[in-house]
Amino acid sequence: MTGPNSDFLRIAKERGYIHQTTDEAALDAALLKGGLTAYIGYDCTADSLHVGHLMPTMLLRLLQKTGGKPIALIGGGTTKVGDPSFRDEQRPLLSDETIEVNKVGIRRTFDALLDFKAGALMLDNAEWLDELRYIPFLRDVGRHFSVNRMLTMDSVRNRLERDQPFSFLEFNYMLLQSYDFLELHRRHGVALQMGGSDQWGNIVMGADLIRRMAGGEAHALTTPLLTTASGAKMGKTAAGAVWLNPDRLSPYDYWQFWRNTEDADVGRFLALFTEMPMDEVRRLGALQGAEVNDAKKILATEATALLHGRDAADTAAETARRAFEEGAAADTLPTITASLPAPFIDLAVQAGLAGSKGEARRLIAQNGLRLNDAVVTDAAATVSVADLTDGAAKLSAGRKRHVLVRAA
């Protein structure tokens, strides 16, 4: 095969979205027939998705733009079990009420990236999993799974090799995920499941189940595990996860996350997390020296516009320009409130400028923290009402991260 002929696979490969497929030629042929329906599953472990979910979701968006039908499957059922993939311990079990709250929050991310008026769907696997009868499920579905094969899955083997507990509840997760694929195939004609590379084994088992129980054609596609050029896991910062909902992470902080991209990652991230033409992506990715900072600003603005809208992205970019280039304490900077006076290191941690008090002390020793643009040299310093200008004081870490503090 010289290369994919379908727009979806051709663009996905060019932009770097694809890690593995079960049969690329067969999938390409199915896509060329038009209207292929695909899904990705998302468990409801928080009330927002994070940047680690973004690349698979960009594939759903691309599928819709190239004529396919995307389904975002919310794991209202599987969240009650917990995905054991590449975890050292069992996930905390959530109440039904918490799961419902999380579903509402996650829908906000999908509203920004998918067009539900044009045919995208968000479904909940609790619709069929909650109604399963145990004995019929074991008889009809469980007999198609080999325990020997399941024990070879990385998500299982890694836990067993480390002699870490692996509950029977978690062991059932891969059966339920495979059954999701079968049920969506029956109900909506789904022929493709996509997900991160850590889901490969579960997705392939679902495709096998469809062939065995429904005699249908099913495909698997995974995205690569994303790390930065320095080897760090994508989307982790000292302040925690990079959330996609604006109530969990402001558009300004989201802009800053992309602005702080390592030089070597700029071209790759422009391809993955924006929809800029690839000729322009390659041009920007080739910039060197001081010019790469301009490319980072474009990456930050385009990635933020895709998720939060053009106005929010332009506002974040202008706020950054004022804060960094003019030193202004702009009203649009992220803001925290606190009872003053308060220890400076406590506020630095609260603002997310340091991950702990110990880290804040180390930054102070390195002249890395500032109050109102003045370097803080005393770890015992406090912030009082007298430090406020127009009702706020500005805390800074380095030249790129700024947060306003207002009196509670």
XYZ file of C-alpha atoms in Angstrom:
408
model
C 0.000 0.000 0.000
C 1.562 3.267 -1.139
C -0.498 5.478 1.136
C -4.075 6.010 2.317
C -6.600 7.342 -0.167
C -9.238 8.444 2.336
C -9.004 12.024 3.573
C -9.270 10.928 7.198
C -6.326 8.531 7.185
C -4.213 10.692 4.888
C -4.565 13.774 7.099
C -4.269 11.778 10.337
C -0.986 10.237 9.188
C 0.394 13.531 7.912
C -0.311 15.278 11.211
C 1.068 12.449 13.365
C -2.115 11.114 14.986
C -1.670 7.416 14.219
C 0.331 4.903 16.226
C -1.293 1.578 15.276
C -4.117 0.236 13.123
C -5.333 -3.327 12.767
C -5.555 -3.301 8.950
C -4.885 0.074 7.381
C -5.846 -0.989 3.849
C -9.209 -2.391 4.994
C -9.898 0.672 7.130
C -8.991 2.951 4.229
C -11.421 1.081 1.974
C -14.197 1.381 4.558
C -13.583 5.114 4.898
C -13.701 5.593 1.124
C -17.240 4.193 1.111
C -18.187 7.214 3.227
C -20.083 7.747 6.462
C -17.979 5.498 8.697
C -18.964 5.711 12.369
C -16.256 5.608 15.040
C -16.072 6.104 18.787
C -13.738 6.839 21.655
C -14.537 6.036 25.276
C -14.026 8.455 28.179
C -14.539 7.487 31.800
C -16.089 10.057 34.144
C -13.258 10.304 36.665
C -13.335 14.139 36.778
C -15.664 16.956 35.766
C -13.359 17.958 32.908
C -11.163 16.212 30.407
C -7.471 17.140 30.408
C -4.920 17.717 27.679
C -4.057 14.015 27.636
C -7.519 13.409 26.137
C -7.052 16.051 23.477
C -5.232 14.114 20.739
C -7.811 11.267 20.498
C -10.601 13.844 20.558
C -8.915 15.701 17.696
C -9.289 12.448 15.738
C -13.050 12.457 16.368
C -13.128 16.056 15.153
C -11.146 15.149 12.042
C -13.439 12.192 11.351
C -16.464 14.480 11.371
C -14.761 17.054 9.146
C -13.937 14.346 6.589
C -17.469 12.949 6.393
C -17.574 10.381 9.187
C -19.801 10.189 12.255
C -18.083 10.560 15.652
C -19.405 9.138 18.909
C -18.014 10.217 22.272
C -18.884 7.400 24.655
C -19.116 8.432 28.282
C -18.309 5.641 30.707
C -21.157 6.051 33.141
C -21.014 2.275 33.568
C -17.298 1.515 33.256
C -16.368 4.344 35.634
C -18.006 2.240 38.356
C -15.374 -0.441 37.653
C -12.260 1.624 36.891
C -9.818 1.228 34.013
C -6.688 -0.541 35.350
C -4.538 0.382 32.339
C -1.031 1.373 33.420
C -2.062 2.152 36.988
C -0.305 0.968 40.124
C -3.476 0.786 42.167
C -7.231 0.581 41.782
C -9.006 3.814 40.896
C -11.241 5.275 43.610
C -14.847 4.216 43.167
C -17.184 7.150 42.536
C -20.818 7.560 43.507
C -23.564 7.735 40.883
C -24.117 11.394 41.814
C -20.459 12.287 41.224
C -20.455 10.460 37.901
C -23.487 12.456 36.752
C -21.812 15.748 37.690
C -18.672 14.711 35.830
C -20.676 13.792 32.725
C -22.097 17.309 32.538
C -18.640 18.842 32.820
C -17.126 16.572 30.177
C -19.913 17.420 27.741
C -18.664 21.020 27.742
C -15.374 19.926 26.185
C -17.145 17.987 23.460
C -19.392 20.958 22.725
C -16.255 22.951 21.891
C -14.710 20.352 19.578
C -17.576 18.371 17.992
C -20.696 19.452 16.100
C -23.664 17.698 17.659
C -26.101 19.496 15.371
C -24.319 17.888 12.408
C -24.584 14.306 13.693
C -21.998 13.811 16.443
C -23.304 11.819 19.391
C -22.478 11.589 23.071
C -23.684 8.307 24.552
C -23.389 6.683 27.991
C -22.486 3.010 28.316
C -24.481 2.827 31.552
C -27.494 2.577 29.235
C -26.623 -1.045 28.461
C -24.046 -2.030 31.086
C -26.272 -1.219 34.066
C -28.909 -3.599 32.698
C -26.630 -6.575 32.085
C -27.573 -9.864 33.718
C -24.481 -11.572 35.048
C -25.063 -15.226 34.081
C -26.244 -14.468 30.520
C -23.281 -12.084 30.078
C -20.814 -14.758 31.174
C -22.421 -17.366 28.942
C -22.843 -15.249 25.819
C -19.851 -12.892 26.013
C -17.379 -14.218 28.579
C -16.827 -17.496 26.733
C -15.127 -15.559 23.899
C -12.334 -14.290 26.160
C -9.227 -16.269 27.008
C -7.897 -15.659 30.518
C -4.474 -16.712 29.228
C -4.570 -13.865 26.711
C -5.951 -11.385 29.224
C -3.055 -12.121 31.579
C -0.594 -11.112 28.840
C -2.100 -7.615 28.524
C 0.347 -4.954 29.692
C -2.214 -3.381 32.024
C -2.587 -6.711 33.856
C 0.949 -8.076 33.567
C 2.612 -4.922 34.930
C 0.525 -5.043 38.103
C 1.095 -8.754 38.631
C 4.846 -8.497 38.039
C 5.033 -5.795 40.716
C 2.991 -7.978 43.078
C 0.363 -5.235 43.334
C -3.290 -6.051 44.056
C -5.446 -6.517 40.964
C -9.099 -6.963 41.819
C -11.618 -9.139 39.990
C -13.625 -5.937 39.517
C -10.792 -4.398 37.479
C -10.213 -7.648 35.599
C -13.721 -7.299 34.180
C -12.988 -3.857 32.692
C -11.608 -5.174 29.396
C -14.680 -7.384 28.926
C -16.960 -4.397 29.437
C -14.965 -2.189 27.058
C -15.089 -4.909 24.413
C -18.822 -5.279 24.968
C -19.215 -1.509 24.462
C -17.713 -1.879 20.991
C -20.103 -4.752 20.191
C -23.149 -2.878 21.507
C -22.275 0.280 19.552
C -21.756 -1.837 16.440
C -25.232 -3.308 16.870
C -26.993 -0.057 17.763
C -25.170 2.497 15.601
C -23.149 0.558 13.054
C -19.841 1.544 14.679
C -16.947 0.000 12.763
C -13.941 1.737 14.362
C -12.806 2.291 17.914
C -10.006 4.769 18.549
C -8.052 5.615 21.684
C -4.630 6.076 23.220
C -1.916 3.498 22.654
C -2.464 2.113 26.172
C -5.923 0.943 25.012
C -4.683 -1.165 22.088
C -5.272 -4.559 23.704
C -8.780 -3.710 24.882
C -9.761 -2.249 21.505
C -8.476 -5.257 19.543
C -10.388 -7.632 21.809
C -13.544 -5.625 21.093
C -12.967 -5.912 17.353
C -12.499 -9.680 17.760
C -15.731 -9.903 19.749
C -17.653 -8.166 16.955
C -16.327 -10.626 14.378
C -17.202 -13.602 16.585
C -20.638 -12.536 17.820
C -21.920 -10.314 15.007
C -19.871 -11.403 12.008
C -19.117 -7.751 11.316
C -16.065 -5.818 10.214
C -14.376 -3.826 12.962
C -11.186 -1.795 13.099
C -8.846 -0.409 15.772
C -6.741 2.751 15.663
C -4.614 4.230 18.432
C -2.751 7.478 18.904
C 0.864 7.589 20.125
C 1.784 8.068 23.759
C 2.693 11.730 23.870
C 5.748 12.950 25.702
C 7.701 16.166 25.376
C 11.096 16.308 23.689
C 12.733 16.069 27.124
C 10.801 12.881 27.904
C 8.247 14.361 30.325
C 4.656 13.139 30.231
C 2.528 15.525 28.211
C 0.119 17.677 30.202
C 1.631 17.418 33.660
C 2.752 20.600 35.435
C 3.750 21.514 38.958
C 0.225 22.816 39.491
C -1.382 19.557 38.303
C -3.298 18.439 35.220
C -3.902 20.774 32.278
C -7.703 20.801 32.268
C -9.739 21.585 29.159
C -12.744 23.260 30.800
C -12.307 26.987 31.499
C -13.689 26.703 35.044
C -10.849 24.294 35.881
C -8.098 26.122 33.962
C -8.531 29.643 32.621
C -7.999 30.313 28.899
C -5.034 32.476 29.929
C -3.350 29.621 31.822
C -4.182 27.258 28.954
C -2.507 29.715 26.553
C 0.509 29.836 28.848
C 0.784 26.050 28.876
C 1.256 26.001 25.102
C 3.447 29.120 25.144
C 5.859 27.236 27.423
C 6.305 24.400 24.907
C 9.880 23.186 24.462
C 11.518 24.448 21.270
C 11.835 20.958 19.791
C 8.101 20.259 20.208
C 6.663 23.335 18.487
C 6.229 21.849 15.006
C 4.808 18.562 16.329
C 2.317 20.279 18.606
C 1.206 22.678 15.864
C 0.368 19.623 13.741
C -1.441 17.782 16.540
C -3.277 20.509 18.413
C -4.143 23.131 15.798
C -5.751 22.970 12.376
C -3.220 25.183 10.646
C -2.172 24.082 7.118
C 0.759 21.700 7.228
C 2.919 23.899 4.977
C 2.680 26.645 7.587
C 3.203 24.133 10.398
C 6.426 22.965 8.801
C 7.610 26.532 8.278
C 6.979 27.495 11.882
C 8.443 24.246 13.176
C 11.703 24.965 11.366
C 12.255 28.351 13.029
C 15.320 28.660 15.233
C 16.682 31.005 17.877
C 14.553 33.944 18.963
C 12.097 33.347 16.105
C 10.840 30.146 17.719
C 9.162 32.288 20.394
C 6.887 33.738 17.720
C 5.964 30.198 16.683
C 5.168 29.341 20.309
C 2.819 32.320 20.552
C 1.039 31.192 17.395
C 0.761 27.649 18.797
C -0.654 28.985 22.067
C -3.166 31.246 20.345
C -4.361 28.682 17.806
C -4.646 25.857 20.359
C -6.571 28.131 22.733
C -8.847 29.379 19.945
C -9.712 25.812 18.983
C -10.906 24.991 22.500
C -12.056 28.303 23.976
C -12.821 30.441 20.928
C -10.948 33.149 19.060
C -11.926 35.996 21.406
C -10.620 34.175 24.492
C -7.408 33.268 22.663
C -6.769 36.820 21.492
C -7.481 38.156 24.985
C -5.017 35.670 26.501
C -2.367 36.600 23.952
C -2.827 40.319 24.623
C -2.787 39.777 28.380
C 0.475 37.874 28.019
C 1.954 40.618 25.868
C 1.082 43.245 28.444
C 2.259 41.142 31.383
C 5.532 40.024 29.837
C 6.475 42.827 27.498
C 5.096 45.792 29.441
C 5.050 44.356 32.972
C 1.401 45.337 33.477
C -0.734 43.643 36.113
C -3.643 43.195 33.715
C -7.110 42.594 35.114
C -7.453 39.552 32.863
C -4.640 37.653 34.587
C -5.752 34.577 36.570
C -6.792 35.618 40.070
C -6.912 34.061 43.522
C -8.395 35.479 46.711
C -6.898 35.144 50.172
C -7.220 36.549 53.662
C -4.407 39.076 54.061
C -1.818 39.274 55.479
C -0.698 35.822 54.338
C 2.690 34.120 53.941
C 4.072 34.642 50.457
C 5.018 30.981 50.038
C 1.428 29.904 50.889
C 0.071 32.214 48.219
C 2.621 30.974 45.682
C 1.403 27.415 46.237
C -2.270 28.462 46.145
C -1.648 30.308 42.878
C -0.010 27.250 41.304
C 3.347 28.997 40.910
C 4.948 26.305 43.050
C 3.895 22.748 43.696
C 4.709 22.849 47.414
C 6.066 25.131 50.118
C 9.436 23.441 49.755
C 9.487 24.201 46.053
C 8.492 27.815 46.777
C 11.428 28.164 49.179
C 13.802 26.753 46.561
C 12.485 29.193 43.961
C 12.995 32.083 46.371
C 16.575 30.945 47.004
C 17.083 31.040 43.221
C 15.456 34.494 42.867
C 12.677 32.834 40.887
C 9.621 34.416 42.556
C 8.516 38.045 42.521
C 5.925 40.218 44.202
C 4.784 43.186 42.128
C 7.805 42.616 39.842
C 10.249 42.798 42.780
C 12.314 39.685 43.544
C 11.322 38.024 46.824
C 14.431 37.121 48.806
C 12.900 36.263 52.203
C 11.048 32.940 52.496
C 9.242 34.372 55.556
C 7.839 37.338 53.596
C 4.140 38.119 53.839
C 1.694 39.791 51.488
C -0.481 42.434 53.115
C -3.152 44.880 52.020
C -0.409 47.483 51.675
C 1.007 45.469 48.765
C -2.201 45.834 46.743
C -2.416 48.250 43.822
C -5.928 48.844 42.487
C -7.028 46.007 44.767
C -4.520 43.402 43.633
C -0.910 42.277 43.999
C 0.928 40.391 41.265
C 2.798 37.165 42.027
C 5.218 35.957 39.362
C 7.327 32.880 38.745
C 10.023 33.631 36.210
C 9.055 35.871 33.313
C 6.134 33.840 32.018
C 3.758 33.018 34.869
C 1.724 35.661 36.704
C -1.255 35.511 39.074
C -3.144 38.328 40.793
C -3.958 38.130 44.511
C -6.977 39.986 45.840
C -8.063 40.306 49.451
C -10.884 37.989 50.417
